[in-house]
Tab-separated table of C-alpha atoms in Angstrom:
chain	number	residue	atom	x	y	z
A	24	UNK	CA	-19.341	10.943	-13.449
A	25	UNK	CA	-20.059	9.497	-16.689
A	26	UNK	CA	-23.348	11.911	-16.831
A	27	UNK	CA	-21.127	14.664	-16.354
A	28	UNK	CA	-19.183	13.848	-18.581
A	29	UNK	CA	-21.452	13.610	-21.480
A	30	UNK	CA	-23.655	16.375	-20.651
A	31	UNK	CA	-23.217	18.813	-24.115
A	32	UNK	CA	-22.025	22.365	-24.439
A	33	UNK	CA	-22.508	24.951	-26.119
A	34	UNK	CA	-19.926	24.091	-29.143
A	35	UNK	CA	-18.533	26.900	-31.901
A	36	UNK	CA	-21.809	28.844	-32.027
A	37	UNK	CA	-20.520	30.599	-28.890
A	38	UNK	CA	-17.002	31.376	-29.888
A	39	UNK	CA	-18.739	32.781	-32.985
A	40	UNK	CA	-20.808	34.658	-31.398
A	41	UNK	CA	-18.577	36.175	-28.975
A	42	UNK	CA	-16.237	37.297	-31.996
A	43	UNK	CA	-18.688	38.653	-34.387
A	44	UNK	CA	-20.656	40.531	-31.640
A	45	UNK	CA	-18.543	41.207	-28.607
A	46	UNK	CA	-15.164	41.462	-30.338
A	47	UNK	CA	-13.384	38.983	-29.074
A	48	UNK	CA	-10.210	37.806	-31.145
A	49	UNK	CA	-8.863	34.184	-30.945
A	50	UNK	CA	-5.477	36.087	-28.899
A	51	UNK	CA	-8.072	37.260	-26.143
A	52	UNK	CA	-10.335	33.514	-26.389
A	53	UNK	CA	-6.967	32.122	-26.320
A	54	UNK	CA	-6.145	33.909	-22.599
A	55	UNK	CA	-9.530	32.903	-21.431
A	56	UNK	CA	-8.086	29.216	-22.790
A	57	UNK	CA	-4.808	29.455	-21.242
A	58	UNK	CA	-6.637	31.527	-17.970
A	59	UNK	CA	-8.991	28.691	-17.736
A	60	UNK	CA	-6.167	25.520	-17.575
A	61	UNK	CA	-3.719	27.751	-15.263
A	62	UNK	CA	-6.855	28.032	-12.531
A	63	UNK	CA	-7.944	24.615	-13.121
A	64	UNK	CA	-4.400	22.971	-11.745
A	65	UNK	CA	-4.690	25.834	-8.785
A	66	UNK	CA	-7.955	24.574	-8.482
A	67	UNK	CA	-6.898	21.268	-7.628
A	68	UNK	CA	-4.087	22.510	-5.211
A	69	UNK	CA	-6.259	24.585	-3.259
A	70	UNK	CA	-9.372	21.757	-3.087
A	71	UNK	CA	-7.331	18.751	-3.101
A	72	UNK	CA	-8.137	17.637	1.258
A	73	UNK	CA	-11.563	18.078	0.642
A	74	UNK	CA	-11.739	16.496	-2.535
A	75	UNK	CA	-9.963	13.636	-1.203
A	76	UNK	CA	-11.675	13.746	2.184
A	77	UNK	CA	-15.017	13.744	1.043
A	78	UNK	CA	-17.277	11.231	-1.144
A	79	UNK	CA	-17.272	11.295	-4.621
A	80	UNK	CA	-20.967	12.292	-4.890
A	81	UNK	CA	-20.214	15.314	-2.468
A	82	UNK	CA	-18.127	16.487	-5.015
A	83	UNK	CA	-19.734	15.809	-8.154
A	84	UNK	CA	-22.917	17.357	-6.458
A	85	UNK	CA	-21.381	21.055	-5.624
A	86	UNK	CA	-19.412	20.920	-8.941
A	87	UNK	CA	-22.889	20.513	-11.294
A	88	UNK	CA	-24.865	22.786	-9.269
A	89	UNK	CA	-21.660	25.158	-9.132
A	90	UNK	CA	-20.956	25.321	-12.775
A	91	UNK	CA	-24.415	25.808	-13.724
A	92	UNK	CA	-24.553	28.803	-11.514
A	93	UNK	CA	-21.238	30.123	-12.955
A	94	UNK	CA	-22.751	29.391	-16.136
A	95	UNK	CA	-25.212	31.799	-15.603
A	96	UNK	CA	-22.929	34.952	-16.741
A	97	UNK	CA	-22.186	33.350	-20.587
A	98	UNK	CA	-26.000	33.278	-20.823
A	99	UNK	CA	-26.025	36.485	-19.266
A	100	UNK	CA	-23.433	37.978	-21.954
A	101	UNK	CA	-25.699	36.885	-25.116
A	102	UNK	CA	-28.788	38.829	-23.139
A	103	UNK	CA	-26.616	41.945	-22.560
A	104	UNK	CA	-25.761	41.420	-19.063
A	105	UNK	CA	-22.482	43.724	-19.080
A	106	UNK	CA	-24.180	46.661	-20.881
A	107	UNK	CA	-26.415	46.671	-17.940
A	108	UNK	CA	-23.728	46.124	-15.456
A	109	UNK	CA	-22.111	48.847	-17.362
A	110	UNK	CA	-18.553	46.659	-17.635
A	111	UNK	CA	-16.912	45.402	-20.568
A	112	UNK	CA	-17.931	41.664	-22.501
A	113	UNK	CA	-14.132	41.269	-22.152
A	114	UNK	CA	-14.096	42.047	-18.140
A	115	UNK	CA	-17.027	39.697	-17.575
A	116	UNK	CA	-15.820	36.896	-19.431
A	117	UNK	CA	-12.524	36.828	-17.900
A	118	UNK	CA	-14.232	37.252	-14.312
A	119	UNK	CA	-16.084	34.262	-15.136
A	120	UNK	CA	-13.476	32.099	-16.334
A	121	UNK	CA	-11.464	32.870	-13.261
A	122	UNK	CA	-14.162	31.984	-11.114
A	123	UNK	CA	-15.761	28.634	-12.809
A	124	UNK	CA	-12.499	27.174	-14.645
A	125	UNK	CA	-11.566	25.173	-11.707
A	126	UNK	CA	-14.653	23.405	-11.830
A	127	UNK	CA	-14.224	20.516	-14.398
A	128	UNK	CA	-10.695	19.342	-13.435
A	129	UNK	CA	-12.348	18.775	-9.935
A	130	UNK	CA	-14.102	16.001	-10.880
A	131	UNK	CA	-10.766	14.566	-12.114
A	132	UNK	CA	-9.395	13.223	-8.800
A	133	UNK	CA	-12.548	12.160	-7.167
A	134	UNK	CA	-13.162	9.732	-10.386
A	135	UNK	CA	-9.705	8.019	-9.569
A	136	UNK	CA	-10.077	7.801	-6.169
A	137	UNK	CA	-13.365	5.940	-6.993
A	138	UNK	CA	-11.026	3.895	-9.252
A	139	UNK	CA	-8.721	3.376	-6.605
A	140	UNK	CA	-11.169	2.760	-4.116
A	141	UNK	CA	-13.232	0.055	-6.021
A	142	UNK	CA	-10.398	-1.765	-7.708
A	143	UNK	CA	-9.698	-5.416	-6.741
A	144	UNK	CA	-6.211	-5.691	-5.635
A	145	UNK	CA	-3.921	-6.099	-7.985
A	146	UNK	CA	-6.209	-5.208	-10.731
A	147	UNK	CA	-6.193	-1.476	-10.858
A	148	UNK	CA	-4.370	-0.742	-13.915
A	149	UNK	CA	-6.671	-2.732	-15.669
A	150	UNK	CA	-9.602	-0.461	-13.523
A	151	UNK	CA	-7.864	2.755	-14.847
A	152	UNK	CA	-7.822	1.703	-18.367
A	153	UNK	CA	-11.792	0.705	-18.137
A	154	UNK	CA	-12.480	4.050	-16.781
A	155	UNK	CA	-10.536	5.876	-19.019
A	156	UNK	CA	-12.399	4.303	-21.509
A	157	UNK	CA	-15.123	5.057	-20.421
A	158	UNK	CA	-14.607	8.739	-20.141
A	159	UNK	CA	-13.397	8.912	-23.845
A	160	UNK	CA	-16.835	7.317	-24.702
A	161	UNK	CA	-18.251	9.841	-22.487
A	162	UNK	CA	-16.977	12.628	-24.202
A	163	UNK	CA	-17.989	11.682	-27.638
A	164	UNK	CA	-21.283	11.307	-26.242
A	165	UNK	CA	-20.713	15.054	-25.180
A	166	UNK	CA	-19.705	16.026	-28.815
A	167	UNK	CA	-22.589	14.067	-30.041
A	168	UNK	CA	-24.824	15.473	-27.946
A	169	UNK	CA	-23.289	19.319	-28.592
A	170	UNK	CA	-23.788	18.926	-32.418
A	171	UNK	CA	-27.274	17.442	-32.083
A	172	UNK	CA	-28.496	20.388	-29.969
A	173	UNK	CA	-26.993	22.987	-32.479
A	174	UNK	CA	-28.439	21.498	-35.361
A	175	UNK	CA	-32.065	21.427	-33.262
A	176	UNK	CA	-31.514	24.810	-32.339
A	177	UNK	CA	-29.857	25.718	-35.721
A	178	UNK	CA	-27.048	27.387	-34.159
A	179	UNK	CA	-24.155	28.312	-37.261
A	180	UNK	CA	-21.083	30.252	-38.136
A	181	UNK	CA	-23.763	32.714	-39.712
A	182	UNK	CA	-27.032	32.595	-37.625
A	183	UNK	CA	-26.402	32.235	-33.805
A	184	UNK	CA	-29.684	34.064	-33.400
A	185	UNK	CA	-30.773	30.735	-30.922
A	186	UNK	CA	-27.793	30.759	-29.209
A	187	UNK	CA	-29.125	31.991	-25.835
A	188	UNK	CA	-31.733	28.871	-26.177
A	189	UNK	CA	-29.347	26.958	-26.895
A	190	UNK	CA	-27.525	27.807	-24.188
A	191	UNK	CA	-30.379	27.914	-21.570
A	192	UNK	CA	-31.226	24.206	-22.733
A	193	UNK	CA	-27.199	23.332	-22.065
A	194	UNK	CA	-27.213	24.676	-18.723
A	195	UNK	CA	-30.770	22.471	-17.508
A	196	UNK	CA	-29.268	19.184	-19.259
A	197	UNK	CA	-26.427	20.245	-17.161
A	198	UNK	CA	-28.074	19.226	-14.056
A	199	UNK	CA	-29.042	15.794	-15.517
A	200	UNK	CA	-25.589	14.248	-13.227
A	201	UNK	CA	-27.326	15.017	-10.248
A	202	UNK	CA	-30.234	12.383	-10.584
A	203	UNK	CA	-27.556	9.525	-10.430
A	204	UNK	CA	-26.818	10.740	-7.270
A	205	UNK	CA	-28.647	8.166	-4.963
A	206	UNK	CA	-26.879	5.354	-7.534
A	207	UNK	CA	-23.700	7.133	-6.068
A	208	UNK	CA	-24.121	7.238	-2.646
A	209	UNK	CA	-25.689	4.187	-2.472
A	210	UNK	CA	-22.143	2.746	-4.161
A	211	UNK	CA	-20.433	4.603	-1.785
A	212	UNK	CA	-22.032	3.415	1.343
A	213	UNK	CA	-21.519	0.063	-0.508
A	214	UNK	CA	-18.190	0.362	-1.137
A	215	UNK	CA	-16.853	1.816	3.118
A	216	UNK	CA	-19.052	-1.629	4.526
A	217	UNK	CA	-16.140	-3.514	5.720
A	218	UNK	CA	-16.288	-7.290	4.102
């Protein structure tokens, strides 16, 4: 979860992007923004018995492999994907907020039901405030990470002309969550051994 976490995006160079060359204004960003949080609470509601029903790694494995397929269509946009789908940047963005917003609040409830789950009794408080620790220091790492890659790829305010590398590259360290996978089953299998 942690690797998920701290896997980097894309940062500004996008929202530049999509302003200077596809028009969009911070009111229509700012629906995608508002778009993106509304779905991500239905999200939960609608995926909450087989998020709790399931393993953690179950989860964390169709949510990586899901959002990098979702991702797909931003990568898409930069290449011209709705000119040759003949729909607007506008349509296709919003389509593809509504279908992958969900996605990283999903990961949410698993993480404290692994708190939960692997707590000593009486202790979990003290659990929660570890782990949400440790998810802060995750998502530095992810702003790190994010700031590193666009000064690699020299992605700026005035020359996103790498962008679509940039974003490529984003979406294949994206995938990086699923090699602690083993680690996470293994816990898991751990973790239901009655002791």
């Amino acid at each position: 979860i942690f690797l998920f976490r701290a896997t980097p995006g894309t940062g500004q160079g996008y929202s530049y992007w999509a302003i200077d060359k596809l028009g969009f204004d911070q009111q229509f960003l700012g629906l995608l923004a508002q778009a993106s949080s509304v779905l991500s609470l239905v999200g939960l509601l609608v995926f909450r018995k087989t998020i709790i029903e399931r393993p953690v790694s179950f989860t964390l494995a169709w949510v990586v492999v899901a959002g990098t397929i979702l991702y797909v269509p931003n990568i898409g946009l930069f290449y011209g994907l709705h000119e040759w789908l003949g729909v607007s940047a506008r349509t296709l963005a919003f389509i593809d907020t509504t279908i992958s917003a969900p996605l990283a609040q999903l990961l949410m409830v698993p993480m404290l039901i692994l708190i939960a789950r692997s707590a000593p009794p009486g202790a979990e408080a003290t659990m929660f405030a570890i782990m949400a620790s440790w998810m802060n220091l995750a998502l530095s790492a992810s702003e790190l990470f994010t700031q590193y890659l666009n000064d690699v790829f020299q992605v700026t305010q005035a020359d996103y002309s790498n962008l679509g590398q940039l974003m490529i590259t984003v979406t294949v360290i994206g995938l990086l969550p699923l090699v602690a996978l083993p680690l996470l089953r293994r816990y898991e299998g751990e973790a239901a051994q009655p002791h």
